[in-house]
Amino acid sequence: MTSAKITVRNGAIPADAPDTDIEVQIADAARFVRRHTIASIFRAGSGHPGGALSCADILACLFGAELNVWPSGTDERLRDRFVLSKGHACPALYAIGAYHGFCDKTAALALRKLGSPFQGHPHVRDLPWVETSTGSLGQGFSVALGMAMGMKLQKMPSRTYVVLGDGELQEGEVWEAAMCAAHHKLDNLCAIVDYNKLQSDASNDVIMRIEPLADKWRAFGWTVFEIDGHNIPEILSTLHLAASTHNHPSVLIAHTVKGKGVPYMENGPAWHGSVKLTRQQAEEALAALGADRQEIMELLDV
Amino acid sequence: MFDNNVSAPALIGTSGDSLREAFGKALAAIADEFPKLVVLDADVAGGTGVHHFRKAHPERLIQFGIAEQNMMAAAGGLAAVGMLPVVTGFAVFLSRAFEQARLSISYCKRNAKIVASHPGLDVGPDGGSAQALEDIAAFRAIPGMTVISPADPYETALATRAILEFEGPVYMRTGRSAARRLFGDDHVFEIGKGEIIRHGHDVTLVACGVEVARALDAADLLIDAGISARVVNMATIKPIDIELLARCARETGAIVTAEDHNIHGGLGSAVAEAVAKVHPCPIEFVGVNDTFGTSGEPDELADHFAITAPFIAKSAERAVARKRGLQ
């Protein structure tokens, strides 16, 4: 898709900045997210890299140009809500939060450690900016729906965004929520499916087929967009289109690559689950993500 | 939305009302005092008493269809943006959303309320599948969850206000059957407080919900056996009133618990945990003996499963005998 002029919704980047500048900034954030994900999972000795890497570009776009969220702001009426319903991908959420100043970059490397607020799945009482606790698939989507309803009831101008995994769509609760959001005409709710085609044990097709996916969402009353989930201009312009949808909730089915950016992880279901990265694997991954020796040392050792 | 031009219904907590009707009427009457209040329904408003609220405040009733899991987690989201959601449904079906209550409400410390009608054998003819006998045990095990089971229509109305004023997640049981009014207009309900509603010194009968009326009847029966029974209405099961239990254990030396619930994990377990810690004494447990219910009228079922007044009285005699054996 050749996009029109990229629209920056949240004012994080000057609206008149050239598209190339916007792309460069968001690509930089996505690269930071991927490196940070690898480093924190290496340090933790466990964690889910595959699905964190696949949604890195989506998160970078959301936080970089779409979401009206800011680390210091507390205006409940204006603040958009973002929910990572696929909570196991939280290393990516912590990293994008760190990149934008919601938390300290070094502190966020202390993933899954006793006493650290960066738990193995996001917890809102440890980190208020994650908005709700997730980790039980399907629930984050329902919570996001409740937030969108509450915004409508209180006539808030804000919107709710939620990122779902593809395996997550096998939860019945997701379709309860999908039906409900369309019934209540929640056009302030935008779902993004990180469609990397793989889940814990194998491909979606082997475990439980979810296709025809776009037809399912359409049948449930949603406005559906299919995009390349690694194409930054396409993600941004589609988010913009979704935000101008009336009377229907919108979903972006974002085709992604599991483990994106780390060649030995790409499209490998073995990298979904909670894995222990060796030093060599971590270094190789960071090198593939463009980190030099000094940066690798800082990420893995400091 | 939120029009305030609806007059409050006058009759709340009348004798003969079921607890669910009392809840629905109270909710309708006090809604104007809680501008952020919304009530969530899964197509059972006619059964939960919520039809009274719907009639008075249709714009504040959110319909979720027959989808309790989504409804429960969505309540977490509504609370997160400042609303005061009350999730309503039948106890057995709200239990299917246990994990949503755990993660999206209590773990997040959301100010959301869960009000379950149709608990226990009191459900009656719908049978074993519909009779929640495990809900108190399940919700009591969730950290941060307050668990309440009021005893009569008037107390239910008071409890409805109390849970809306209270900050934090609450699970409250109402009831399906017509209930006798036990308390006068001067009755006070306070979350976390049990109340001695009949004095006695040989044994304490600790009950909640529909069993409070049966415990009072049992105390009458015990007079003939020469036993003076104290009756405690323990409307809050979590946090349990440990000070009152310590006092009753010390002063009467024997306890019987009575509940329309499995004997495992409910009021009896909560009382035993507390008493074991502060003043151990013989305890007998009246409840459904780790089995499922079946069809029948509520009173027939209560008799069949041995939770009526004569069974409470028998248990009291046993507890007193054990106490005397120990002394």
XYZ file of C-alpha atoms in Angstrom:
629
model
C 0.000 0.000 0.000
C 1.391 3.414 -0.867
C 0.370 5.544 2.006
C -0.825 9.095 1.986
C 0.900 11.606 4.214
C 1.446 9.965 7.593
C -0.758 11.482 10.272
C 0.664 11.751 13.743
C -2.250 11.623 16.154
C -0.581 12.166 19.483
C 1.698 15.120 18.828
C 4.787 13.169 19.895
C 6.368 14.046 16.581
C 5.668 17.414 14.901
C 2.726 16.923 12.556
C 4.551 18.641 9.722
C 7.624 16.440 9.986
C 8.493 14.741 6.693
C 7.262 11.153 6.461
C 10.802 9.904 6.251
C 11.664 11.524 9.589
C 8.657 9.940 11.248
C 9.591 6.565 9.843
C 13.165 6.946 10.998
C 12.115 7.816 14.527
C 9.682 4.927 14.819
C 12.140 2.474 13.287
C 14.654 3.593 15.890
C 12.117 2.890 18.661
C 11.335 -0.538 17.214
C 15.036 -1.391 17.069
C 15.397 -0.305 20.697
C 12.427 -2.515 21.640
C 13.946 -5.557 19.939
C 17.369 -5.116 21.526
C 15.884 -4.450 24.928
C 13.649 -7.527 24.613
C 16.611 -9.791 23.897
C 18.702 -8.277 26.694
C 15.999 -8.489 29.353
C 15.091 -12.073 28.469
C 18.783 -13.033 28.520
C 19.191 -11.419 31.943
C 16.015 -13.039 33.284
C 17.004 -16.497 32.121
C 13.461 -16.941 30.774
C 10.804 -15.118 28.775
C 8.950 -15.186 25.462
C 11.036 -13.533 22.702
C 9.180 -14.623 19.545
C 5.883 -12.835 20.123
C 7.583 -9.787 21.631
C 9.714 -9.306 18.517
C 6.738 -9.777 16.198
C 4.773 -6.893 17.766
C 7.712 -4.483 18.173
C 6.856 -2.374 15.111
C 3.184 -2.213 16.108
C 4.046 -0.982 19.606
C 6.563 1.489 18.234
C 3.901 2.957 15.935
C 1.239 3.088 18.651
C 3.389 4.769 21.268
C 5.359 6.847 18.769
C 2.528 8.439 16.831
C -0.935 7.226 17.759
C -1.614 6.946 21.484
C -2.408 10.042 23.478
C -0.344 8.867 26.421
C 2.473 10.627 28.159
C 4.578 9.653 31.143
C 3.817 12.723 33.215
C 0.200 13.210 32.206
C -2.677 12.144 34.400
C -5.641 13.598 32.544
C -8.025 10.674 32.770
C -10.400 12.079 30.172
C -7.874 12.641 27.430
C -5.556 9.707 27.954
C -5.923 6.850 25.487
C -5.739 3.393 27.028
C -3.451 0.724 25.661
C -3.787 -2.920 26.710
C -1.327 -5.660 25.784
C -3.750 -8.554 25.915
C -1.024 -10.986 24.869
C 0.690 -10.255 28.166
C 3.551 -12.705 27.632
C 4.981 -10.261 25.069
C 5.548 -7.733 27.879
C 9.333 -7.376 27.366
C 8.354 -5.389 24.271
C 5.848 -3.301 26.259
C 8.378 -2.560 28.996
C 10.903 -1.597 26.331
C 8.626 0.810 24.473
C 7.632 2.291 27.833
C 11.300 2.746 28.697
C 12.004 4.302 25.295
C 9.292 6.916 25.863
C 10.187 7.610 29.479
C 7.418 5.734 31.331
C 10.103 3.870 33.240
C 13.858 3.761 33.558
C 15.643 2.001 30.698
C 18.116 0.130 32.883
C 15.541 -0.752 35.549
C 13.327 -2.270 32.857
C 16.069 -4.787 32.096
C 15.352 -6.418 35.495
C 12.644 -8.604 33.983
C 11.027 -11.410 36.011
C 13.126 -10.694 39.121
C 11.950 -10.778 42.717
C 11.258 -7.225 43.832
C 11.166 -5.841 40.276
C 7.923 -4.275 39.018
C 8.671 -5.799 35.611
C 6.938 -9.112 36.229
C 6.748 -11.968 33.751
C 3.333 -10.611 32.772
C 2.273 -6.965 33.176
C 0.730 -5.924 36.477
C -1.029 -2.567 36.748
C -0.386 -2.276 40.490
C 3.345 -2.505 39.820
C 3.320 -0.317 36.705
C 0.233 1.934 36.432
C 0.950 2.804 32.799
C 0.318 -0.791 31.630
C -3.367 0.062 32.408
C -4.477 -3.474 33.380
C -2.905 -6.753 34.383
C -2.776 -9.363 31.656
C -1.391 -12.832 31.157
C -4.605 -14.827 30.969
C -5.420 -14.731 27.277
C -8.694 -13.102 26.265
C -9.130 -11.057 29.410
C -7.199 -7.997 28.278
C -9.525 -7.692 25.313
C -12.612 -7.694 27.557
C -11.002 -5.180 29.888
C -10.223 -2.932 26.921
C -13.856 -3.231 25.847
C -14.943 -2.180 29.345
C -12.602 0.813 29.148
C -14.038 1.830 25.771
C -17.578 1.511 27.174
C -16.671 3.609 30.200
C -15.170 6.283 27.929
C -18.386 6.435 25.908
C -20.573 6.591 29.020
C -18.512 9.500 30.318
C -18.211 11.138 26.889
C -14.445 11.000 26.974
C -12.718 11.831 23.704
C -10.054 9.190 24.301
C -9.726 5.811 22.573
C -8.781 2.291 23.625
C -6.257 0.149 21.779
C -5.565 -3.506 22.409
C -3.008 -5.891 20.928
C -4.062 -9.537 20.706
C -2.092 -12.622 19.798
C -3.298 -14.975 17.099
C -3.310 -18.027 19.376
C -5.234 -15.902 21.841
C -8.124 -15.814 19.373
C -8.800 -19.444 20.280
C -10.147 -18.244 23.636
C -13.946 -18.123 23.574
C -13.918 -14.933 25.616
C -12.385 -13.082 22.659
C -15.493 -13.750 20.574
C -17.817 -12.874 23.443
C -16.044 -9.524 23.552
C -15.994 -9.150 19.755
C -19.770 -9.657 19.609
C -20.299 -7.263 22.514
C -18.120 -4.458 21.113
C -19.973 -4.497 17.797
C -23.377 -4.683 19.505
C -22.554 -1.611 21.568
C -21.035 0.214 18.552
C -17.715 0.851 20.267
C -16.000 2.774 17.489
C -13.497 4.053 20.057
C -12.059 0.541 20.344
C -9.257 -0.579 18.051
C -7.851 -4.109 18.167
C -4.612 -5.126 16.507
C -3.981 -8.832 15.940
C -0.305 -9.731 15.912
C -0.758 -12.438 13.309
C 2.557 -14.265 13.291
C 0.871 -17.611 12.540
C 2.674 -19.474 15.324
C 1.724 -20.270 18.865
C 3.287 -22.111 21.776
C 3.658 -25.589 20.378
C 3.253 -25.239 16.628
C 1.500 -23.219 13.925
C -2.086 -22.022 14.384
C -3.059 -24.343 11.551
C -1.760 -27.391 13.415
C -3.035 -26.456 16.887
C -6.423 -24.913 16.030
C -7.170 -23.235 12.726
C -8.312 -19.614 13.099
C -8.843 -18.838 9.400
C -10.756 -17.348 7.673
C -9.792 -14.628 10.096
C -10.861 -11.444 8.314
C -14.230 -13.016 7.520
C -14.714 -13.948 11.152
C -14.152 -10.394 12.360
C -16.352 -8.989 9.590
C -19.102 -11.458 10.496
C -18.873 -10.242 14.083
C -19.513 -6.667 12.916
C -16.040 -5.178 12.908
C -14.379 -2.948 10.342
C -11.402 -4.996 9.203
C -8.038 -3.893 7.828
C -5.305 -6.307 6.767
C -1.794 -4.952 6.857
C 1.879 -5.836 6.920
C 2.652 -5.529 10.624
C 6.258 -4.579 9.938
C 5.540 -1.793 7.452
C 5.598 1.384 9.522
C 3.869 3.779 7.082
C 1.178 1.180 6.477
C 0.592 0.597 10.198
C 0.351 4.347 10.851
C -1.964 5.166 7.993
C -4.246 2.255 8.849
C -4.421 3.280 12.506
C -5.462 6.685 11.236
C -8.208 5.172 9.081
C -9.384 3.017 11.989
C -9.655 6.080 14.219
C -12.109 7.664 11.790
C -14.420 4.626 11.664
C -17.898 5.338 12.983
C -20.366 2.961 14.647
C -18.116 -0.088 14.373
C -15.073 -1.178 16.319
C -12.061 -1.717 14.094
C -9.457 -4.433 13.900
C -6.091 -4.445 12.177
C -5.028 -7.939 11.225
C -1.303 -7.355 11.163
C 0.638 -10.032 9.315
C 3.907 -10.419 11.162
C 6.903 -12.702 11.471
C 7.499 -14.388 14.769
C 10.958 -13.521 16.059
C 11.245 -10.680 13.498
C 14.711 -9.146 13.336
C 16.641 -12.113 14.717
C 17.275 -14.485 11.806
C 17.685 -17.652 13.838
C 14.381 -16.998 15.633
C 12.264 -15.949 12.671
C 9.289 -18.227 12.093
C 10.446 -20.713 14.699
C 7.801 -21.786 17.241
C 10.632 -22.884 19.551
C 11.130 -19.190 20.313
C 7.570 -18.613 21.443
C 7.775 -20.192 24.826
C 9.661 -19.160 27.857
C 13.233 -19.782 26.753
C 16.661 -19.392 28.275
C 19.000 -17.527 25.958
C 22.700 -18.382 26.082
C 25.236 -15.584 26.041
C 26.194 -16.536 22.526
C 22.577 -16.521 21.339
C 21.953 -13.145 22.948
C 25.066 -11.635 21.377
C 24.211 -13.069 17.980
C 20.679 -11.688 18.219
C 21.878 -8.219 19.241
C 24.451 -8.178 16.465
C 21.708 -9.052 13.992
C 19.762 -6.090 15.399
C 22.659 -3.816 14.560
C 24.178 -3.437 18.017
C 27.966 -2.902 18.120
C 30.316 -4.483 20.701
C 29.980 -1.581 23.095
C 26.169 -1.614 22.914
C 26.058 -5.378 23.373
C 28.239 -5.112 26.503
C 26.021 -2.362 27.905
C 22.829 -4.294 27.275
C 24.016 -7.600 28.647
C 26.422 -6.608 31.417
C 25.648 -3.213 32.933
C -27.377 9.670 30.317
C -27.735 9.600 34.088
C -31.102 11.344 34.344
C -32.024 11.952 37.945
C -35.762 12.351 37.567
C -36.785 8.925 38.850
C -38.406 8.755 42.278
C -37.156 6.145 44.699
C -39.353 3.104 45.268
C -40.717 3.168 48.792
C -40.766 -0.456 49.801
C -37.399 -2.015 50.373
C -36.707 -5.146 52.318
C -40.309 -6.016 53.048
C -40.923 -9.349 54.723
C -41.602 -11.992 52.105
C -39.327 -10.382 49.568
C -36.562 -12.572 48.315
C -33.065 -11.232 48.863
C -32.670 -10.770 45.103
C -35.786 -8.597 44.925
C -34.602 -6.600 47.925
C -31.239 -6.088 46.221
C -32.809 -4.950 42.951
C -35.180 -2.525 44.670
C -32.434 -1.080 46.840
C -30.156 -0.645 43.855
C -32.871 1.211 41.961
C -33.656 3.411 44.945
C -30.116 4.551 45.737
C -28.670 4.743 42.224
C -28.912 8.525 42.105
C -26.457 8.746 44.968
C -23.841 6.914 42.901
C -23.497 8.773 39.595
C -20.838 6.379 38.252
C -22.890 3.277 39.004
C -23.630 0.927 36.107
C -25.163 -2.529 36.376
C -23.962 -5.343 34.146
C -26.396 -8.070 33.168
C -26.075 -11.354 31.261
C -29.726 -11.672 30.227
C -30.993 -12.622 33.689
C -32.208 -9.229 34.956
C -35.638 -10.736 35.533
C -34.125 -13.293 37.895
C -31.532 -11.274 39.770
C -33.831 -8.457 40.891
C -32.056 -6.111 38.479
C -35.324 -5.605 36.564
C -36.211 -3.032 39.245
C -33.038 -1.133 38.432
C -33.586 -1.481 34.697
C -37.051 -0.005 35.006
C -35.820 2.990 36.983
C -32.500 3.539 35.179
C -32.568 1.792 31.796
C -29.633 3.835 30.504
C -27.399 2.526 33.276
C -28.020 -1.156 32.625
C -25.357 -2.611 30.322
C -26.394 -5.759 28.542
C -23.651 -8.331 27.934
C -25.770 -11.183 26.663
C -25.115 -14.688 27.891
C -21.359 -14.208 28.194
C -20.277 -13.984 31.818
C -16.530 -14.151 31.254
C -16.514 -11.088 29.038
C -18.883 -9.290 31.419
C -16.700 -9.934 34.458
C -13.457 -8.772 32.838
C -15.198 -5.781 31.220
C -16.228 -4.696 34.721
C -12.504 -4.389 35.442
C -12.152 -2.090 32.434
C -15.174 0.018 33.392
C -13.773 0.454 36.898
C -10.368 1.315 35.453
C -11.818 4.397 33.745
C -13.776 5.524 36.799
C -17.148 3.797 36.589
C -18.681 1.845 39.494
C -19.689 -1.476 37.894
C -21.946 -4.031 39.575
C -21.753 -7.411 37.875
C -24.969 -9.379 38.328
C -25.972 -12.926 37.503
C -26.735 -16.345 38.910
C -24.080 -17.533 41.338
C -23.289 -20.683 39.426
C -22.711 -18.803 36.161
C -20.688 -16.008 37.714
C -18.450 -18.739 39.078
C -17.496 -19.603 35.502
C -15.921 -16.159 35.374
C -13.905 -16.868 38.515
C -10.578 -16.265 36.837
C -11.772 -12.982 35.332
C -12.769 -11.864 38.830
C -9.368 -12.951 40.075
C -7.179 -11.281 37.434
C -9.098 -8.382 35.945
C -10.866 -7.284 39.141
C -9.111 -8.318 42.345
C -5.482 -8.557 41.185
C -5.934 -5.108 39.631
C -7.636 -3.897 42.853
C -10.637 -2.585 40.926
C -13.611 -1.070 42.670
C -16.096 -3.504 41.122
C -18.920 -5.409 42.794
C -20.185 -8.887 41.996
C -23.710 -9.693 43.165
C -24.829 -13.283 42.708
C -28.389 -14.474 43.030
C -29.510 -18.121 43.090
C -26.954 -19.547 45.517
C -27.188 -22.930 47.206
C -30.095 -25.317 47.657
C -32.291 -22.217 47.914
C -32.387 -22.320 44.087
C -34.753 -25.284 44.332
C -36.317 -27.045 41.326
C -33.703 -26.015 38.733
C -31.618 -28.755 40.262
C -28.022 -29.621 40.974
C -26.476 -27.907 37.948
C -27.933 -24.549 38.996
C -27.187 -24.671 42.728
C -23.903 -22.927 43.509
C -22.538 -24.647 46.604
C -18.910 -23.693 46.053
C -18.994 -19.958 45.329
C -18.126 -18.705 48.816
C -15.121 -21.032 48.933
C -13.937 -19.940 45.503
C -14.320 -16.187 45.916
C -13.041 -16.264 49.493
C -9.774 -17.674 48.166
C -9.140 -14.595 45.998
C -6.810 -12.144 47.769
C -8.489 -8.801 48.386
C -12.025 -10.062 47.735
C -14.616 -9.222 50.400
C -17.365 -11.856 50.641
C -20.827 -11.045 52.002
C -24.005 -13.081 52.465
C -26.834 -11.101 54.094
C -29.629 -12.848 55.960
C -32.885 -11.026 55.312
C -34.412 -8.572 52.819
C -33.754 -5.544 54.972
C -30.143 -6.447 55.613
C -29.713 -7.062 51.885
C -30.903 -3.525 51.183
C -28.469 -2.154 53.762
C -25.652 -4.301 52.387
C -26.349 -3.053 48.870
C -25.632 0.476 49.968
C -22.647 -0.630 52.043
C -20.899 -2.381 49.161
C -21.359 0.632 46.879
C -19.853 2.907 49.520
C -17.006 0.456 50.158
C -13.827 0.839 48.098
C -12.674 -2.476 46.642
C -13.893 -5.722 45.092
C -16.846 -7.459 46.756
C -18.687 -10.718 46.117
C -22.216 -10.657 47.564
C -24.710 -13.515 47.618
C -28.409 -12.770 47.517
C -31.058 -15.520 47.329
C -33.900 -16.786 45.222
C -36.644 -17.723 47.689
C -38.992 -15.532 49.676
C -37.250 -14.690 52.925
C -38.591 -13.877 56.347
C -37.721 -10.497 57.787
C -35.447 -10.998 60.784
C -34.304 -7.492 61.565
C -36.066 -4.300 62.566
C -35.643 -0.847 61.107
C -32.894 -0.137 63.638
C -30.698 -2.912 62.232
C -27.197 -1.800 61.317
C -25.055 -3.498 58.716
C -21.325 -3.011 58.742
C -18.944 -4.885 56.439
C -16.647 -7.106 58.503
C -18.839 -7.181 61.593
C -20.791 -10.172 62.878
C -23.690 -9.603 65.227
C -25.080 -11.523 68.188
C -28.791 -11.618 67.366
C -29.793 -13.937 70.211
C -28.113 -14.339 73.545
C -27.077 -17.680 74.986
C -24.178 -19.230 76.887
C -23.827 -22.971 76.099
C -23.053 -22.862 72.385
C -22.827 -20.309 69.551
C -24.628 -20.928 66.278
C -22.800 -18.961 63.566
C -24.783 -18.667 60.353
C -25.049 -16.667 57.147
C -27.689 -16.152 54.468
C -30.832 -18.278 54.653
C -29.339 -20.327 57.477
C -29.613 -17.450 59.952
C -33.390 -17.893 60.185
C -32.897 -21.654 60.634
C -30.290 -21.063 63.345
C -32.800 -18.915 65.239
C -35.344 -21.723 64.953
C -32.705 -24.196 66.152
C -32.071 -22.033 69.214
C -35.780 -22.369 70.050
C -35.608 -26.145 69.659
C -32.576 -26.289 71.939
C -34.477 -24.766 74.855
C -36.252 -28.116 75.310
C -32.878 -29.861 75.441
C -31.812 -27.466 78.163
C -29.233 -25.769 75.959
C -28.918 -22.015 75.807
C -27.789 -21.182 72.270
C -26.318 -17.891 71.152
C -26.919 -16.983 67.490
C -24.486 -14.927 65.443
C -25.365 -13.492 62.057
C -22.028 -13.613 60.224
C -23.006 -11.655 57.126
C -19.406 -10.937 56.185
C -17.508 -14.157 55.587
C -14.345 -12.392 54.503
C -12.846 -10.641 56.338
C -14.343 -12.715 59.158
C -15.067 -11.009 62.478
C -12.332 -12.763 64.424
C -12.801 -10.719 67.591
C -16.439 -11.695 67.876
C -15.570 -15.338 67.218
C -12.874 -15.277 69.917
C -15.371 -13.841 72.355
C -18.055 -16.428 71.502
C -15.549 -19.302 71.695
C -14.390 -18.056 75.084
C -17.870 -17.399 76.481
C -19.769 -20.418 75.112
C -16.960 -22.923 74.491
C -18.675 -24.595 71.523
C -19.617 -23.487 68.019
C -21.884 -24.706 65.229
C -21.646 -23.163 61.781
C -24.581 -23.250 59.366
C -24.564 -22.359 55.681
C -26.321 -23.198 52.421
C -22.983 -24.178 50.865
C -20.548 -27.047 50.750
C -19.096 -27.699 54.209
C -15.676 -27.283 52.606
C -14.276 -23.812 52.140
C -17.231 -21.658 53.129
C -18.383 -20.040 56.370
C -17.551 -23.131 58.445
C -13.992 -23.195 57.190
C -13.583 -19.457 57.732
C -14.861 -19.773 61.304
C -12.668 -22.817 62.009
C -9.564 -21.065 60.683
C -10.206 -18.114 62.970
C -11.214 -20.072 66.069
C -8.280 -22.480 65.738
C -6.018 -19.478 65.938
C -7.565 -17.447 68.747
C -9.482 -19.815 71.042
C -9.791 -23.461 69.939
C -13.049 -25.158 70.915
C -15.312 -27.909 69.518
C -16.922 -26.885 66.219
C -19.637 -28.721 64.291
C -20.360 -27.913 60.662
C -23.834 -27.753 59.132
C -23.821 -27.456 55.357
C -24.075 -29.594 52.270
C -21.782 -32.536 52.865
C -19.470 -32.287 49.869
C -22.044 -33.316 47.309
C -24.140 -31.703 44.569
C -27.771 -30.678 44.967
C -30.802 -31.963 43.108
C -34.303 -30.812 42.166
C -36.917 -30.130 44.828
C -38.460 -27.229 46.709
C -35.917 -25.284 48.798
C -37.349 -26.422 52.135
C -37.513 -30.036 50.990
C -33.926 -29.834 49.825
C -32.778 -28.217 53.052
C -34.329 -31.118 54.934
C -33.002 -33.720 52.494
C -29.460 -32.376 52.748
C -29.721 -31.868 56.517
C -29.331 -28.101 56.892
C -32.667 -27.276 58.597
C -33.164 -26.227 62.215
C -33.430 -29.761 63.696
C -30.074 -30.661 62.169
C -28.487 -27.487 63.495
C -29.925 -28.309 66.926
C -28.542 -31.854 66.789
C -25.119 -30.495 65.862
C -25.342 -28.088 68.763
C -26.039 -30.939 71.154
C -22.990 -32.752 69.806
C -20.813 -29.690 70.162
C -21.956 -29.164 73.728
C -21.335 -32.855 74.553
C -17.842 -32.592 73.116
C -17.213 -29.476 75.138
C -18.327 -31.185 78.319
C -16.189 -34.210 77.492
C -13.227 -31.925 77.162
C -13.904 -30.100 80.405
